GROMACS .gro file of C-alpha atoms in nm:
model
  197
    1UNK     CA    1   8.427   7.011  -2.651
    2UNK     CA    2   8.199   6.867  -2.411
    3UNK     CA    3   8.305   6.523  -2.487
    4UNK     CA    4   8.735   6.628  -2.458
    5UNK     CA    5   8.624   6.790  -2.122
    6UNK     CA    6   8.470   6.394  -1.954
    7UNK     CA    7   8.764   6.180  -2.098
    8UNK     CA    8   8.978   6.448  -1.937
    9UNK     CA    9   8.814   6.438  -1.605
   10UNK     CA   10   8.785   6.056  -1.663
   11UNK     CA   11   9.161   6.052  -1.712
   12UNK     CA   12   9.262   6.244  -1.397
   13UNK     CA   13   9.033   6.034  -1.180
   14UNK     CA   14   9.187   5.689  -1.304
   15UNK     CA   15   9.552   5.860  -1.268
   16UNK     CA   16   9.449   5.947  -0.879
   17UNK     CA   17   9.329   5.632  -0.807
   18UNK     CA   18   9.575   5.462  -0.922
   19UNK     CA   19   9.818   5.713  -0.728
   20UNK     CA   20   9.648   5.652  -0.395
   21UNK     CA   21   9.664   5.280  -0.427
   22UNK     CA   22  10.030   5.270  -0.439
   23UNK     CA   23  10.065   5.457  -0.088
   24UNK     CA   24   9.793   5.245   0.067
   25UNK     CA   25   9.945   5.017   0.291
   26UNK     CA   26   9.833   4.679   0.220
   27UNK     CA   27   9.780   4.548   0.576
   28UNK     CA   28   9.525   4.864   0.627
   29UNK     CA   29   9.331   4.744   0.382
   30UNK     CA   30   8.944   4.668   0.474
   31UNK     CA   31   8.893   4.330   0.377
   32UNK     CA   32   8.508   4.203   0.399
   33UNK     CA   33   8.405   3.956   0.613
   34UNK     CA   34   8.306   3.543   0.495
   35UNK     CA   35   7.951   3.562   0.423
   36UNK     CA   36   7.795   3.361   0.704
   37UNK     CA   37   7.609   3.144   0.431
   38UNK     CA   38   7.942   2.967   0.397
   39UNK     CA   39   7.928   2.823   0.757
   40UNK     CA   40   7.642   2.602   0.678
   41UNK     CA   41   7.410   2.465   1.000
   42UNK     CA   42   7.397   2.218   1.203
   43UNK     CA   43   7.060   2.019   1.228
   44UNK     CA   44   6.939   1.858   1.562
   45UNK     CA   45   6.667   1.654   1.548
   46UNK     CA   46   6.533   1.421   1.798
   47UNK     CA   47   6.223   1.207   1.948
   48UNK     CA   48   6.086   1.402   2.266
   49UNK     CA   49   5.866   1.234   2.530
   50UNK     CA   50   5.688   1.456   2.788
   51UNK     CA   51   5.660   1.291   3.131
   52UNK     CA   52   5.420   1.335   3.384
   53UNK     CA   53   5.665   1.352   3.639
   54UNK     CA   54   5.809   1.587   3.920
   55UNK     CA   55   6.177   1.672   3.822
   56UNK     CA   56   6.151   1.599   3.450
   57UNK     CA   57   6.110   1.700   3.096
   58UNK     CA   58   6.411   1.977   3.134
   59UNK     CA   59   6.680   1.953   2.823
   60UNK     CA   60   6.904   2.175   2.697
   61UNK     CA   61   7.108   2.192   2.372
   62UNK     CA   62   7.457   2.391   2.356
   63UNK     CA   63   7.767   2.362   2.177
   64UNK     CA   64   8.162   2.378   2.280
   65UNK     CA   65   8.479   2.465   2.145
   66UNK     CA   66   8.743   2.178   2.177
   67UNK     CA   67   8.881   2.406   2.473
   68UNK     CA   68   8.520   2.351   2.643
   69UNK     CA   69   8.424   2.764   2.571
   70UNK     CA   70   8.063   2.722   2.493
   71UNK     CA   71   7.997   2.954   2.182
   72UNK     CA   72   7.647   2.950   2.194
   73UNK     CA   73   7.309   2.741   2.346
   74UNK     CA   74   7.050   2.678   2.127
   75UNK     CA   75   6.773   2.578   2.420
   76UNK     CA   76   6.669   2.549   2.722
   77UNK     CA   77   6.337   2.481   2.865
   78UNK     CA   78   6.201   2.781   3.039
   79UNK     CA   79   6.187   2.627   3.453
   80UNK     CA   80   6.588   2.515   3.407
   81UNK     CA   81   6.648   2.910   3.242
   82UNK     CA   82   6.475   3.106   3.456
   83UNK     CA   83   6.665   2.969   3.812
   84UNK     CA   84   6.507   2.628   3.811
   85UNK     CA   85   6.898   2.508   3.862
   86UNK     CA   86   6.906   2.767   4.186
   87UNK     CA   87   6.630   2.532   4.371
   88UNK     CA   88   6.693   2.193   4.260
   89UNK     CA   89   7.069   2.124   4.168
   90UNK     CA   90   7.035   1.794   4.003
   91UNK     CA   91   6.843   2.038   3.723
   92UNK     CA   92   7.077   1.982   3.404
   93UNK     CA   93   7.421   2.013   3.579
   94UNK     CA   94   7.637   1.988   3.297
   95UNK     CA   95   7.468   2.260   3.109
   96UNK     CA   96   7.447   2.489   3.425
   97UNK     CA   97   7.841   2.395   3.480
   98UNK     CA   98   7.965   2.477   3.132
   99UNK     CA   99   7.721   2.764   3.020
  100UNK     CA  100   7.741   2.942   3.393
  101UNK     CA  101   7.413   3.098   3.353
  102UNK     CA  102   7.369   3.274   3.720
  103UNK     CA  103   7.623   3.536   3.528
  104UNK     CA  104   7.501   3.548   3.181
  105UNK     CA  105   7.261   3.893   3.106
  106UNK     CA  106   6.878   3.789   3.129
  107UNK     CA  107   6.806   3.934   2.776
  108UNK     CA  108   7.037   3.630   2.635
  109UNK     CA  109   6.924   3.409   2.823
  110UNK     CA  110   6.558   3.502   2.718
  111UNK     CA  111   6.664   3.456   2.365
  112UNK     CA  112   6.695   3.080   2.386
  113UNK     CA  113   6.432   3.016   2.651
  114UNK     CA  114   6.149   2.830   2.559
  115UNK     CA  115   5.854   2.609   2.752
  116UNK     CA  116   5.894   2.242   2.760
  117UNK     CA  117   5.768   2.130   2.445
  118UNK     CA  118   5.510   1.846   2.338
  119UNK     CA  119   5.578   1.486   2.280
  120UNK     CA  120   5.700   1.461   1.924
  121UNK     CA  121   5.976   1.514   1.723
  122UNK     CA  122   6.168   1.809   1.740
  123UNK     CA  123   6.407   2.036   1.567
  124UNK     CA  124   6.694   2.294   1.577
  125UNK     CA  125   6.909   2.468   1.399
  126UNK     CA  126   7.254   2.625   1.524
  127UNK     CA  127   7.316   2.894   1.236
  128UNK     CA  128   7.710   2.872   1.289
  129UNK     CA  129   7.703   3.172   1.514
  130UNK     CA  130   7.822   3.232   1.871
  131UNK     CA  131   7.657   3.384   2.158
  132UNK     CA  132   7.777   3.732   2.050
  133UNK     CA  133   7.638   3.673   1.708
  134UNK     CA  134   7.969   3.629   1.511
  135UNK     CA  135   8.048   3.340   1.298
  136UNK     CA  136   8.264   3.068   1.434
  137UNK     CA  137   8.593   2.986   1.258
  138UNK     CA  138   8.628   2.656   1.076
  139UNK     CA  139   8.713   2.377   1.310
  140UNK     CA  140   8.597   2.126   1.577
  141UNK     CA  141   8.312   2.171   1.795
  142UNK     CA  142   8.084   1.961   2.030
  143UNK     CA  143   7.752   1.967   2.106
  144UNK     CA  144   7.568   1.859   2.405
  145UNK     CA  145   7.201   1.757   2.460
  146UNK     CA  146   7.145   1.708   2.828
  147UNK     CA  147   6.776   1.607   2.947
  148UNK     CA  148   6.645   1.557   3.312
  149UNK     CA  149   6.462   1.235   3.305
  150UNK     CA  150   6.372   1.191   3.650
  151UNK     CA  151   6.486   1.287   3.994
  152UNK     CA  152   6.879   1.257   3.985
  153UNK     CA  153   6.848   1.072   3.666
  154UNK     CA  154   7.030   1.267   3.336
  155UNK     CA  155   7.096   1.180   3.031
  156UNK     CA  156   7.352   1.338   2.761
  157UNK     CA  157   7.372   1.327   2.385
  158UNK     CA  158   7.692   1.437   2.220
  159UNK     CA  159   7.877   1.449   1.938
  160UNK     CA  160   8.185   1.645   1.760
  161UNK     CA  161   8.126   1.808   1.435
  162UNK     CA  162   8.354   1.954   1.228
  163UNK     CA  163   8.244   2.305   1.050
  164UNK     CA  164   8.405   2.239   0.688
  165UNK     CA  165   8.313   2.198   0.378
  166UNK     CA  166   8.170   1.867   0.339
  167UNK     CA  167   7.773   1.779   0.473
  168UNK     CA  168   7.787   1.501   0.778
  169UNK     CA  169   7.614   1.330   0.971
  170UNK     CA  170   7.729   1.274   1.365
  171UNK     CA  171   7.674   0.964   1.569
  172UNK     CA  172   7.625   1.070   1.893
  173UNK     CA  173   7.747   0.914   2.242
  174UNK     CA  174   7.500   0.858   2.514
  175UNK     CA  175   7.595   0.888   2.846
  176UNK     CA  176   7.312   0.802   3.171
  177UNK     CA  177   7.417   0.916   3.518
  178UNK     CA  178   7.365   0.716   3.848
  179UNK     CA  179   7.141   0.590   3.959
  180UNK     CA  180   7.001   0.454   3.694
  181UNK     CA  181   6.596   0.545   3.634
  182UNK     CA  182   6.332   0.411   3.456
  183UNK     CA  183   6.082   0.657   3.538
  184UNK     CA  184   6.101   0.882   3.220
  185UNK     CA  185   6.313   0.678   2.983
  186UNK     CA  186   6.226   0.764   2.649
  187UNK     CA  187   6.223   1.140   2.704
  188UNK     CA  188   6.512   1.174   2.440
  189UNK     CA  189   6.519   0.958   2.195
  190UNK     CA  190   6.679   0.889   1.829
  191UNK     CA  191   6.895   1.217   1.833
  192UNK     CA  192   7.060   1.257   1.422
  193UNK     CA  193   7.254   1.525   1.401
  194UNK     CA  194   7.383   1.679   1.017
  195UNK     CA  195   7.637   1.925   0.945
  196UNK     CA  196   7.524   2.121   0.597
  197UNK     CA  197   7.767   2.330   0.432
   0.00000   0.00000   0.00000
């Protein structure tokens, strides 16, 4: 009797299912978000030399949207972060043009701040995530590595990557401002850049 009484209730329950699923509109329908996992990262390495010098060993490492949005910064050495830009203007211009950080909330701006690291090489790792925390779409996107060498002297690293489905690696164009220094050349130095899946 028992065993009439579950198939019975077993019955009903596949019959109501299958009942509500025909009135449930299809475009209300919660569908789950991409895993993040299938964004891959993007790896920055690079050479960094740390100068004994007044207006240098500031860099910072963000990335754009083809429409020049930046979606999120991965670093930026703690005098540049926390108002360095404010006294000396010449302090990573680019970055403090494109990532407007005078109106950007202190705690996320805390999140990427660091102190000016050793010489050595370095790493980081952009997870495929913006500055909210949600994954990018697939598409194009630059990234930027701009260091203060000395004085008025800057120097940018960039390079367009393309989130997809196949591993790269990015050559990246260097750009120097004027005038031209030699005091703290070196400070960035044999930037590779890989896209993993």
């Amino acid at each position: 009797m028992k065993r009439f009484f579950l198939i019975g209730i077993l019955i009903l329950n596949m019959v109501a299912i299958t009942e509500y699923g025909k009135g449930v509109n299809k475009k209300e329908m919660i569908i789950p978000e991409v895993s993040q996992d299938s964004f891959g990262r993007v790896e920055i390495t690079f050479r960094f030399e740390r100068h004994d010098l007044e207006r240098s060993n500031q860099f910072a490492i963000w990335f754009q949207n083809q429409s020049g949005e930046v979606m999120r910064t991965l670093f930026v050495t703690k005098y540049a972060a926390d108002g360095g830009y404010r006294i000396d203007l010449d302090c990573l211009p680019k970055w403090v043009n494109r990532a407007e950080p005078e109106f950007l909330p202190q705690a996320e701006i805390d999140a990427y701040t660091g102190p000016t690291p050793l010489t050595g090489r370095l790493e980081y790792v952009w997870d495929g995530k913006d500055r909210h925390g949600k994954p990018v779409p697939e598409g194009n996107y630059v990234y930027y590595i701009e260091g203060n060498m000395y004085d008025k002297s800057t120097i940018v690293y960039s390079g367009l990557i393309l989130v997809s489905d196949e591993e790269m690696t990015v050559r990246s164009r260097f750009e120097q401002n004027e005038p031209f220094e030699y005091r703290g050349a070196g400070m960035i130095e044999d930037v590779v850049v890989r896209y993993i899946p």
